[in-house]
Amino acid sequence: MLKPLHDQSHHIHPIWLWLDPTSRCNLSCRLCYTKQSHGKLDLEPDDLEAVLVKLATSSSVDVKGIHLNWRGEPLMNPRFHELLAMTRRLLPDAPLQWHTNGTLLTPKRVSEILSVPFPHTIYVSLDGGNQASHDLNRGEGTFQKTLRGLRTLLDARGRDHGHVRVGVYQIDLNEPLEDYDPEFLALAARVDTHVKVTPLLPGGAHHKIRELDDLESDEALHRRMSQDINPSLPVPTGACFWAGHTLCMAPDGETSVCVISHGAQGVVGNLMTETAETVVGRAVDFRRRMAEDGRQSILLCAGCRKPNGEIHAKHKAATPPPARHQEAFQYASVR
């Protein structure tokens, strides 16, 4: 584990927070970039409360946004609605969203979620646009289950959208619009936001799936990546957006520097057992090393194709970096 090189306590650091309600998942998606780290842990409300209090009372951490999901399917945790309410209550100013595969959006779970009286955004993941492409990635029968979950959520919310926004988060699998499922299109027309992205593939690159046959097996996907895609994408030399600005906390408090980090190399501390300042300090030093010595100097990141990041001008005044290491605090909304 990295140790802080410098005292970070007098600087305010912008942080994008990923909190994992569970490491469990009920699916095994071909394109999942976190399945290597799936497990059997659930986040307990008391543990989450202690972490959120640390972050809320820290004078050197500015939480810019919260994802109440990371490696697992959040609704696998039966107390998810308690975690949701607690996160909104203790960090009310940071925009909050969470993603679900939708298969567990039963009337009971939807009622629990909608009863949380705080604003947040729910993204339901739907891939490709039809049953064949979606099920090829997520497993047979999942498309219909996800459509049913999204419909249950939208119907229960009703026309008065209130405090909950609903979105579709779609992985683009190169399916033409004329092949989209009519029910998919009808439900997508009812949501507040529809995000369509290229897959985040092994190696950190967002890239199109050229053929659906690439998803027939893990071996086929690996072959396409290693032979055609990764060789054509250079590895950037500098620090990406994630490093130093993202904290990804597992249900046991272990906190990683990146959403595609697996294993101990990416762990910068434990938010349950250490102070927020200590963990953030290590994350910032992780970024400083990458910026000063190059991405290839860090084994965890040496082959990652995440693009370099730069700071948005609107954030500079609120979170001024130390002049000596200004380049180490630059980031961009690259995801």
mmCIF file of C-alpha atoms in Angstrom:
data_model
loop_
_atom_site.group_PDB
_atom_site.id
_atom_site.type_symbol
_atom_site.label_atom_id
_atom_site.label_comp_id
_atom_site.label_asym_id
_atom_site.label_seq_id
_atom_site.Cartn_x
_atom_site.Cartn_y
_atom_site.Cartn_z
ATOM 1 C CA MET A 1 0.000 0.000 0.000
ATOM 2 C CA LEU A 2 1.232 3.485 -0.828
ATOM 3 C CA LYS A 3 2.186 5.857 1.972
ATOM 4 C CA PRO A 4 1.611 9.614 1.587
ATOM 5 C CA LEU A 5 4.729 11.486 0.565
ATOM 6 C CA HIS A 6 3.441 14.881 1.641
ATOM 7 C CA ASP A 7 0.976 16.402 4.053
ATOM 8 C CA GLN A 8 -2.268 16.925 2.112
ATOM 9 C CA SER A 9 -4.398 18.226 4.979
ATOM 10 C CA HIS A 10 -4.330 21.897 3.959
ATOM 11 C CA HIS A 11 -5.624 21.282 0.421
ATOM 12 C CA ILE A 12 -9.206 20.627 -0.659
ATOM 13 C CA HIS A 13 -9.370 17.666 -3.009
ATOM 14 C CA PRO A 14 -12.268 16.949 -5.386
ATOM 15 C CA ILE A 15 -13.381 13.328 -5.077
ATOM 16 C CA TRP A 16 -15.789 11.209 -7.108
ATOM 17 C CA LEU A 17 -17.009 8.519 -4.750
ATOM 18 C CA TRP A 18 -17.995 4.969 -5.710
ATOM 19 C CA LEU A 19 -19.579 3.028 -2.841
ATOM 20 C CA ASP A 20 -20.270 -0.660 -3.354
ATOM 21 C CA PRO A 21 -23.371 -1.880 -1.463
ATOM 22 C CA THR A 22 -22.336 -5.441 -2.243
ATOM 23 C CA SER A 23 -19.672 -7.382 -4.074
ATOM 24 C CA ARG A 24 -22.299 -9.932 -5.103
ATOM 25 C CA CYS A 25 -23.925 -10.016 -8.527
ATOM 26 C CA ASN A 26 -26.684 -12.206 -9.912
ATOM 27 C CA LEU A 27 -25.311 -12.018 -13.476
ATOM 28 C CA SER A 28 -21.994 -12.738 -15.151
ATOM 29 C CA CYS A 29 -21.847 -10.311 -18.045
ATOM 30 C CA ARG A 30 -19.324 -10.835 -20.804
ATOM 31 C CA LEU A 31 -18.390 -7.138 -20.838
ATOM 32 C CA CYS A 32 -18.320 -6.617 -17.068
ATOM 33 C CA TYR A 33 -15.078 -4.880 -16.096
ATOM 34 C CA THR A 34 -15.436 -5.740 -12.384
ATOM 35 C CA LYS A 35 -16.361 -9.444 -12.391
ATOM 36 C CA GLN A 36 -12.816 -10.387 -11.394
ATOM 37 C CA SER A 37 -13.603 -8.837 -8.011
ATOM 38 C CA HIS A 38 -17.104 -10.160 -7.393
ATOM 39 C CA GLY A 39 -17.479 -11.754 -3.971
ATOM 40 C CA LYS A 40 -19.909 -12.369 -1.135
ATOM 41 C CA LEU A 41 -19.711 -9.187 0.954
ATOM 42 C CA ASP A 42 -22.565 -6.803 1.762
ATOM 43 C CA LEU A 43 -22.082 -3.256 3.070
ATOM 44 C CA GLU A 44 -23.642 -2.711 6.503
ATOM 45 C CA PRO A 45 -25.508 0.563 7.186
ATOM 46 C CA ASP A 46 -23.535 1.254 10.388
ATOM 47 C CA ASP A 47 -20.232 0.942 8.507
ATOM 48 C CA LEU A 48 -21.441 3.205 5.726
ATOM 49 C CA GLU A 49 -22.619 5.807 8.235
ATOM 50 C CA ALA A 50 -19.177 5.970 9.843
ATOM 51 C CA VAL A 51 -17.509 6.482 6.459
ATOM 52 C CA LEU A 52 -19.969 9.142 5.325
ATOM 53 C CA VAL A 53 -19.555 11.089 8.561
ATOM 54 C CA LYS A 54 -15.782 11.123 8.003
ATOM 55 C CA LEU A 55 -16.211 12.446 4.481
ATOM 56 C CA ALA A 56 -18.912 14.966 5.407
ATOM 57 C CA THR A 57 -16.857 16.458 8.233
ATOM 58 C CA SER A 58 -13.504 16.472 6.446
ATOM 59 C CA SER A 59 -12.059 19.905 5.755
ATOM 60 C CA SER A 60 -9.883 18.612 2.915
ATOM 61 C CA VAL A 61 -12.304 16.455 0.888
ATOM 62 C CA ASP A 62 -14.932 17.817 -1.495
ATOM 63 C CA VAL A 63 -17.226 15.017 -2.729
ATOM 64 C CA LYS A 64 -18.308 16.058 -6.226
ATOM 65 C CA GLY A 65 -20.490 13.076 -7.037
ATOM 66 C CA ILE A 66 -21.543 9.669 -5.713
ATOM 67 C CA HIS A 67 -22.139 6.343 -7.435
ATOM 68 C CA LEU A 68 -23.921 3.985 -5.070
ATOM 69 C CA ASN A 69 -22.648 0.990 -6.987
ATOM 70 C CA TRP A 70 -19.344 -0.384 -8.178
ATOM 71 C CA ARG A 71 -18.472 -4.071 -8.480
ATOM 72 C CA GLY A 72 -21.764 -5.743 -7.570
ATOM 73 C CA GLU A 73 -25.473 -5.449 -8.325
ATOM 74 C CA PRO A 74 -26.638 -3.036 -5.589
ATOM 75 C CA LEU A 75 -30.057 -4.651 -5.155
ATOM 76 C CA MET A 76 -28.395 -7.885 -4.050
ATOM 77 C CA ASN A 77 -28.043 -6.094 -0.698
ATOM 78 C CA PRO A 78 -31.464 -6.436 1.001
ATOM 79 C CA ARG A 79 -30.832 -3.205 2.925
ATOM 80 C CA PHE A 80 -29.990 -1.137 -0.130
ATOM 81 C CA HIS A 81 -32.798 1.357 0.444
ATOM 82 C CA GLU A 82 -31.337 2.078 3.909
ATOM 83 C CA LEU A 83 -27.911 2.720 2.358
ATOM 84 C CA LEU A 84 -29.497 5.000 -0.225
ATOM 85 C CA ALA A 85 -31.341 7.055 2.384
ATOM 86 C CA MET A 86 -28.257 7.346 4.575
ATOM 87 C CA THR A 87 -26.029 8.477 1.712
ATOM 88 C CA ARG A 88 -28.458 11.196 0.686
ATOM 89 C CA ARG A 89 -28.994 12.355 4.269
ATOM 90 C CA LEU A 90 -25.303 12.641 5.169
ATOM 91 C CA LEU A 91 -23.979 13.923 1.821
ATOM 92 C CA PRO A 92 -26.999 15.837 0.492
ATOM 93 C CA ASP A 93 -25.198 18.200 -1.857
ATOM 94 C CA ALA A 94 -23.325 15.715 -4.060
ATOM 95 C CA PRO A 95 -25.272 14.441 -7.085
ATOM 96 C CA LEU A 96 -26.085 10.754 -6.548
ATOM 97 C CA GLN A 97 -26.742 8.029 -9.066
ATOM 98 C CA TRP A 98 -26.738 4.258 -9.096
ATOM 99 C CA HIS A 99 -26.908 1.609 -11.770
ATOM 100 C CA THR A 100 -28.783 -1.672 -11.735
ATOM 101 C CA ASN A 101 -29.217 -4.514 -14.202
ATOM 102 C CA GLY A 102 -32.941 -4.192 -13.464
ATOM 103 C CA THR A 103 -33.688 -7.867 -12.947
ATOM 104 C CA LEU A 104 -34.365 -7.350 -9.215
ATOM 105 C CA LEU A 105 -36.696 -4.361 -9.589
ATOM 106 C CA THR A 106 -39.682 -6.131 -8.089
ATOM 107 C CA PRO A 107 -42.723 -4.162 -6.862
ATOM 108 C CA LYS A 108 -41.482 -4.539 -3.260
ATOM 109 C CA ARG A 109 -37.966 -3.289 -3.995
ATOM 110 C CA VAL A 110 -39.279 -0.449 -6.144
ATOM 111 C CA SER A 111 -41.605 0.640 -3.349
ATOM 112 C CA GLU A 112 -38.687 0.679 -0.893
ATOM 113 C CA ILE A 113 -36.536 2.755 -3.264
ATOM 114 C CA LEU A 114 -39.246 5.292 -4.092
ATOM 115 C CA SER A 115 -39.974 5.730 -0.385
ATOM 116 C CA VAL A 116 -36.529 7.300 0.108
ATOM 117 C CA PRO A 117 -37.425 11.021 0.082
ATOM 118 C CA PHE A 118 -34.219 12.331 -1.445
ATOM 119 C CA PRO A 119 -33.287 13.147 -5.054
ATOM 120 C CA HIS A 120 -31.216 10.650 -6.992
ATOM 121 C CA THR A 121 -30.961 9.071 -10.442
ATOM 122 C CA ILE A 122 -31.477 5.383 -11.209
ATOM 123 C CA TYR A 123 -29.907 3.982 -14.379
ATOM 124 C CA VAL A 124 -31.174 0.647 -15.689
ATOM 125 C CA SER A 125 -28.653 -1.131 -17.916
ATOM 126 C CA LEU A 126 -29.909 -2.360 -21.286
ATOM 127 C CA ASP A 127 -27.445 -3.481 -23.925
ATOM 128 C CA GLY A 128 -27.614 -3.543 -27.698
ATOM 129 C CA GLY A 129 -31.294 -2.748 -28.051
ATOM 130 C CA ASN A 130 -32.815 -6.184 -28.486
ATOM 131 C CA GLN A 131 -32.998 -9.574 -26.812
ATOM 132 C CA ALA A 132 -30.330 -11.266 -28.919
ATOM 133 C CA SER A 133 -27.604 -8.678 -28.263
ATOM 134 C CA HIS A 134 -28.509 -8.010 -24.631
ATOM 135 C CA ASP A 135 -28.681 -11.691 -23.690
ATOM 136 C CA LEU A 136 -25.434 -12.418 -25.503
ATOM 137 C CA ASN A 137 -23.686 -10.120 -23.029
ATOM 138 C CA ARG A 138 -25.762 -10.635 -19.876
ATOM 139 C CA GLY A 139 -27.175 -14.151 -20.160
ATOM 140 C CA GLU A 140 -30.212 -15.881 -21.583
ATOM 141 C CA GLY A 141 -33.548 -14.469 -20.450
ATOM 142 C CA THR A 142 -32.127 -11.298 -18.893
ATOM 143 C CA PHE A 143 -33.505 -8.886 -21.506
ATOM 144 C CA GLN A 144 -37.128 -9.625 -20.651
ATOM 145 C CA LYS A 145 -36.402 -9.523 -16.912
ATOM 146 C CA THR A 146 -34.737 -6.124 -17.263
ATOM 147 C CA LEU A 147 -37.577 -4.714 -19.360
ATOM 148 C CA ARG A 148 -40.037 -5.930 -16.736
ATOM 149 C CA GLY A 149 -38.020 -4.270 -13.968
ATOM 150 C CA LEU A 150 -37.777 -0.955 -15.824
ATOM 151 C CA ARG A 151 -41.505 -1.023 -16.559
ATOM 152 C CA THR A 152 -42.266 -1.719 -12.880
ATOM 153 C CA LEU A 153 -40.102 1.225 -11.831
ATOM 154 C CA LEU A 154 -41.618 3.646 -14.345
ATOM 155 C CA ASP A 155 -45.190 2.590 -13.602
ATOM 156 C CA ALA A 156 -44.695 2.923 -9.838
ATOM 157 C CA ARG A 157 -43.107 6.345 -10.164
ATOM 158 C CA GLY A 158 -46.010 7.554 -12.283
ATOM 159 C CA ARG A 159 -46.298 10.814 -14.137
ATOM 160 C CA ASP A 160 -45.303 12.894 -11.120
ATOM 161 C CA HIS A 161 -41.585 12.225 -11.341
ATOM 162 C CA GLY A 162 -40.934 13.719 -7.927
ATOM 163 C CA HIS A 163 -37.441 13.249 -6.545
ATOM 164 C CA VAL A 164 -36.393 10.197 -8.605
ATOM 165 C CA ARG A 165 -35.024 10.417 -12.114
ATOM 166 C CA VAL A 166 -34.912 7.242 -14.184
ATOM 167 C CA GLY A 167 -32.510 6.609 -17.046
ATOM 168 C CA VAL A 168 -31.458 3.893 -19.443
ATOM 169 C CA TYR A 169 -27.734 3.210 -19.603
ATOM 170 C CA GLN A 170 -27.145 1.418 -22.881
ATOM 171 C CA ILE A 171 -23.975 -0.263 -24.080
ATOM 172 C CA ASP A 172 -23.802 0.234 -27.833
ATOM 173 C CA LEU A 173 -23.299 -3.161 -29.499
ATOM 174 C CA ASN A 174 -23.552 -1.835 -33.059
ATOM 175 C CA GLU A 175 -27.130 -2.953 -33.557
ATOM 176 C CA PRO A 176 -28.982 -0.847 -36.188
ATOM 177 C CA LEU A 177 -31.972 1.099 -34.917
ATOM 178 C CA GLU A 178 -34.373 -0.844 -37.120
ATOM 179 C CA ASP A 179 -33.436 -3.995 -35.185
ATOM 180 C CA TYR A 180 -34.282 -2.485 -31.781
ATOM 181 C CA ASP A 181 -37.019 -4.177 -29.798
ATOM 182 C CA PRO A 182 -40.271 -2.133 -29.925
ATOM 183 C CA GLU A 183 -40.872 -2.483 -26.183
ATOM 184 C CA PHE A 184 -37.310 -1.312 -25.500
ATOM 185 C CA LEU A 185 -37.978 1.810 -27.579
ATOM 186 C CA ALA A 186 -41.335 2.431 -25.879
ATOM 187 C CA LEU A 187 -39.801 2.243 -22.398
ATOM 188 C CA ALA A 188 -36.786 4.330 -23.436
ATOM 189 C CA ALA A 189 -39.200 7.049 -24.563
ATOM 190 C CA ARG A 190 -40.558 7.246 -20.992
ATOM 191 C CA VAL A 191 -37.269 7.757 -19.138
ATOM 192 C CA ASP A 192 -35.708 11.084 -18.160
ATOM 193 C CA THR A 193 -32.310 10.380 -19.686
ATOM 194 C CA HIS A 194 -30.890 7.849 -22.132
ATOM 195 C CA VAL A 195 -27.119 7.371 -22.149
ATOM 196 C CA LYS A 196 -25.529 5.320 -24.921
ATOM 197 C CA VAL A 197 -21.859 4.406 -24.586
ATOM 198 C CA THR A 198 -19.285 2.164 -26.184
ATOM 199 C CA PRO A 199 -18.158 -0.698 -23.926
ATOM 200 C CA LEU A 200 -15.299 -0.297 -21.474
ATOM 201 C CA LEU A 201 -13.169 -3.190 -22.638
ATOM 202 C CA PRO A 202 -10.353 -5.084 -20.873
ATOM 203 C CA GLY A 203 -7.330 -2.778 -20.874
ATOM 204 C CA GLY A 204 -9.254 0.397 -20.032
ATOM 205 C CA ALA A 205 -10.287 1.464 -23.524
ATOM 206 C CA HIS A 206 -13.764 2.496 -24.598
ATOM 207 C CA HIS A 207 -14.149 0.909 -28.006
ATOM 208 C CA LYS A 208 -16.852 -0.388 -30.319
ATOM 209 C CA ILE A 209 -17.676 -4.065 -30.498
ATOM 210 C CA ARG A 210 -17.094 -4.765 -34.169
ATOM 211 C CA GLU A 211 -19.162 -7.929 -34.376
ATOM 212 C CA LEU A 212 -21.614 -9.567 -31.998
ATOM 213 C CA ASP A 213 -19.697 -12.799 -32.536
ATOM 214 C CA ASP A 214 -16.982 -11.227 -30.364
ATOM 215 C CA LEU A 215 -19.309 -11.810 -27.391
ATOM 216 C CA GLU A 216 -19.885 -15.502 -28.044
ATOM 217 C CA SER A 217 -17.254 -16.411 -25.436
ATOM 218 C CA ASP A 218 -14.596 -14.881 -23.191
ATOM 219 C CA GLU A 219 -12.022 -16.429 -25.503
ATOM 220 C CA ALA A 220 -13.484 -14.684 -28.561
ATOM 221 C CA LEU A 221 -13.521 -11.322 -26.785
ATOM 222 C CA HIS A 222 -9.946 -11.769 -25.548
ATOM 223 C CA ARG A 223 -8.814 -12.731 -29.043
ATOM 224 C CA ARG A 224 -10.388 -9.623 -30.586
ATOM 225 C CA MET A 225 -8.886 -7.395 -27.893
ATOM 226 C CA SER A 226 -5.376 -8.818 -28.067
ATOM 227 C CA GLN A 227 -5.166 -9.139 -31.856
ATOM 228 C CA ASP A 228 -7.075 -6.145 -33.224
ATOM 229 C CA ILE A 229 -8.149 -3.528 -30.692
ATOM 230 C CA ASN A 230 -5.473 -3.031 -28.042
ATOM 231 C CA PRO A 231 -2.531 -3.052 -30.520
ATOM 232 C CA SER A 232 -4.148 -0.122 -32.343
ATOM 233 C CA LEU A 233 -4.618 1.946 -29.174
ATOM 234 C CA PRO A 234 -1.492 3.522 -27.658
ATOM 235 C CA VAL A 235 -1.032 3.600 -23.888
ATOM 236 C CA PRO A 236 -1.044 7.247 -22.725
ATOM 237 C CA THR A 237 1.956 8.392 -20.720
ATOM 238 C CA GLY A 238 0.314 10.643 -18.125
ATOM 239 C CA ALA A 239 -2.256 10.474 -15.344
ATOM 240 C CA CYS A 240 -5.861 9.658 -16.174
ATOM 241 C CA PHE A 241 -8.951 11.319 -14.708
ATOM 242 C CA TRP A 242 -9.545 8.536 -12.196
ATOM 243 C CA ALA A 243 -6.228 8.471 -10.349
ATOM 244 C CA GLY A 244 -6.288 10.783 -7.358
ATOM 245 C CA HIS A 245 -9.873 11.890 -7.896
ATOM 246 C CA THR A 246 -11.823 8.648 -7.593
ATOM 247 C CA LEU A 247 -12.249 6.595 -4.430
ATOM 248 C CA CYS A 248 -13.909 3.209 -4.960
ATOM 249 C CA MET A 249 -14.894 1.597 -1.658
ATOM 250 C CA ALA A 250 -15.678 -2.106 -1.326
ATOM 251 C CA PRO A 251 -18.138 -3.361 1.335
ATOM 252 C CA ASP A 252 -15.249 -4.020 3.752
ATOM 253 C CA GLY A 253 -13.921 -0.467 3.415
ATOM 254 C CA GLU A 254 -10.950 -1.308 1.203
ATOM 255 C CA THR A 255 -10.639 1.660 -1.142
ATOM 256 C CA SER A 256 -9.171 1.511 -4.632
ATOM 257 C CA VAL A 257 -7.884 4.262 -6.864
ATOM 258 C CA CYS A 258 -9.819 3.235 -9.969
ATOM 259 C CA VAL A 259 -13.034 1.491 -11.020
ATOM 260 C CA ILE A 260 -11.127 -1.093 -13.056
ATOM 261 C CA SER A 261 -8.576 -1.785 -10.318
ATOM 262 C CA HIS A 262 -8.371 -5.358 -9.050
ATOM 263 C CA GLY A 263 -6.210 -6.643 -6.215
ATOM 264 C CA ALA A 264 -4.009 -4.985 -3.622
ATOM 265 C CA GLN A 265 -1.936 -2.876 -6.035
ATOM 266 C CA GLY A 266 -4.750 -0.386 -6.495
ATOM 267 C CA VAL A 267 -5.790 -0.156 -2.836
ATOM 268 C CA VAL A 268 -4.905 3.184 -1.251
ATOM 269 C CA GLY A 269 -6.408 2.575 2.181
ATOM 270 C CA ASN A 270 -9.490 1.641 4.134
ATOM 271 C CA LEU A 271 -12.129 4.302 4.725
ATOM 272 C CA MET A 272 -13.577 2.331 7.647
ATOM 273 C CA THR A 273 -10.366 2.066 9.640
ATOM 274 C CA GLU A 274 -8.419 5.155 8.524
ATOM 275 C CA THR A 275 -9.147 8.853 8.198
ATOM 276 C CA ALA A 276 -10.460 10.247 4.941
ATOM 277 C CA GLU A 277 -7.427 12.542 4.771
ATOM 278 C CA THR A 278 -5.020 9.594 4.965
ATOM 279 C CA VAL A 279 -6.740 7.681 2.178
ATOM 280 C CA VAL A 280 -7.111 10.721 -0.061
ATOM 281 C CA GLY A 281 -3.487 11.652 0.584
ATOM 282 C CA ARG A 282 -2.355 8.284 -0.738
ATOM 283 C CA ALA A 283 -4.625 8.616 -3.774
ATOM 284 C CA VAL A 284 -3.193 12.046 -4.581
ATOM 285 C CA ASP A 285 0.365 10.747 -4.221
ATOM 286 C CA PHE A 286 -0.538 7.863 -6.518
ATOM 287 C CA ARG A 287 -1.537 10.442 -9.123
ATOM 288 C CA ARG A 288 1.571 12.541 -8.475
ATOM 289 C CA ARG A 289 3.818 9.547 -9.124
ATOM 290 C CA MET A 290 2.012 8.838 -12.386
ATOM 291 C CA ALA A 291 2.227 12.468 -13.508
ATOM 292 C CA GLU A 292 5.894 12.887 -12.615
ATOM 293 C CA ASP A 293 7.316 9.458 -13.458
ATOM 294 C CA GLY A 294 4.948 8.375 -16.226
ATOM 295 C CA ARG A 295 2.147 5.832 -16.335
ATOM 296 C CA GLN A 296 4.560 3.043 -17.215
ATOM 297 C CA SER A 297 6.290 3.499 -13.847
ATOM 298 C CA ILE A 298 3.224 2.108 -12.029
ATOM 299 C CA LEU A 299 2.738 -1.610 -12.596
ATOM 300 C CA LEU A 300 -1.038 -1.432 -12.058
ATOM 301 C CA CYS A 301 -1.457 1.215 -14.776
ATOM 302 C CA ALA A 302 1.392 0.449 -17.174
ATOM 303 C CA GLY A 303 -0.835 -1.110 -19.824
ATOM 304 C CA CYS A 304 -4.034 0.886 -19.212
ATOM 305 C CA ARG A 305 -5.460 2.847 -22.113
ATOM 306 C CA LYS A 306 -7.579 5.262 -20.114
ATOM 307 C CA PRO A 307 -6.938 8.719 -21.637
ATOM 308 C CA ASN A 308 -4.986 11.401 -19.846
ATOM 309 C CA GLY A 309 -7.162 13.858 -17.891
ATOM 310 C CA GLU A 310 -7.164 17.623 -17.432
ATOM 311 C CA ILE A 311 -8.929 19.801 -14.875
ATOM 312 C CA HIS A 312 -12.084 21.740 -15.750
ATOM 313 C CA ALA A 313 -11.654 25.487 -15.373
ATOM 314 C CA LYS A 314 -14.794 25.714 -13.220
ATOM 315 C CA HIS A 315 -13.137 23.558 -10.556
ATOM 316 C CA LYS A 316 -9.799 25.379 -10.362
ATOM 317 C CA ALA A 317 -10.954 28.186 -8.085
ATOM 318 C CA ALA A 318 -12.633 25.842 -5.617
ATOM 319 C CA THR A 319 -9.809 23.324 -5.438
ATOM 320 C CA PRO A 320 -6.517 25.112 -6.131
ATOM 321 C CA PRO A 321 -3.578 22.709 -6.487
ATOM 322 C CA PRO A 322 -0.227 23.407 -4.852
ATOM 323 C CA ALA A 323 1.898 25.381 -7.306
ATOM 324 C CA ARG A 324 4.801 22.922 -7.079
ATOM 325 C CA HIS A 325 2.701 20.023 -8.325
ATOM 326 C CA GLN A 326 -0.018 21.731 -10.335
ATOM 327 C CA GLU A 327 0.113 19.220 -13.200
ATOM 328 C CA ALA A 328 -0.574 16.371 -10.792
ATOM 329 C CA PHE A 329 -4.035 17.695 -9.949
ATOM 330 C CA GLN A 330 -5.374 18.055 -13.471
ATOM 331 C CA TYR A 331 -8.330 15.954 -14.496
ATOM 332 C CA ALA A 332 -11.182 15.825 -16.978
ATOM 333 C CA SER A 333 -14.594 14.277 -17.107
ATOM 334 C CA VAL A 334 -13.295 11.292 -19.025
ATOM 335 C CA ARG A 335 -15.184 8.143 -18.181
#
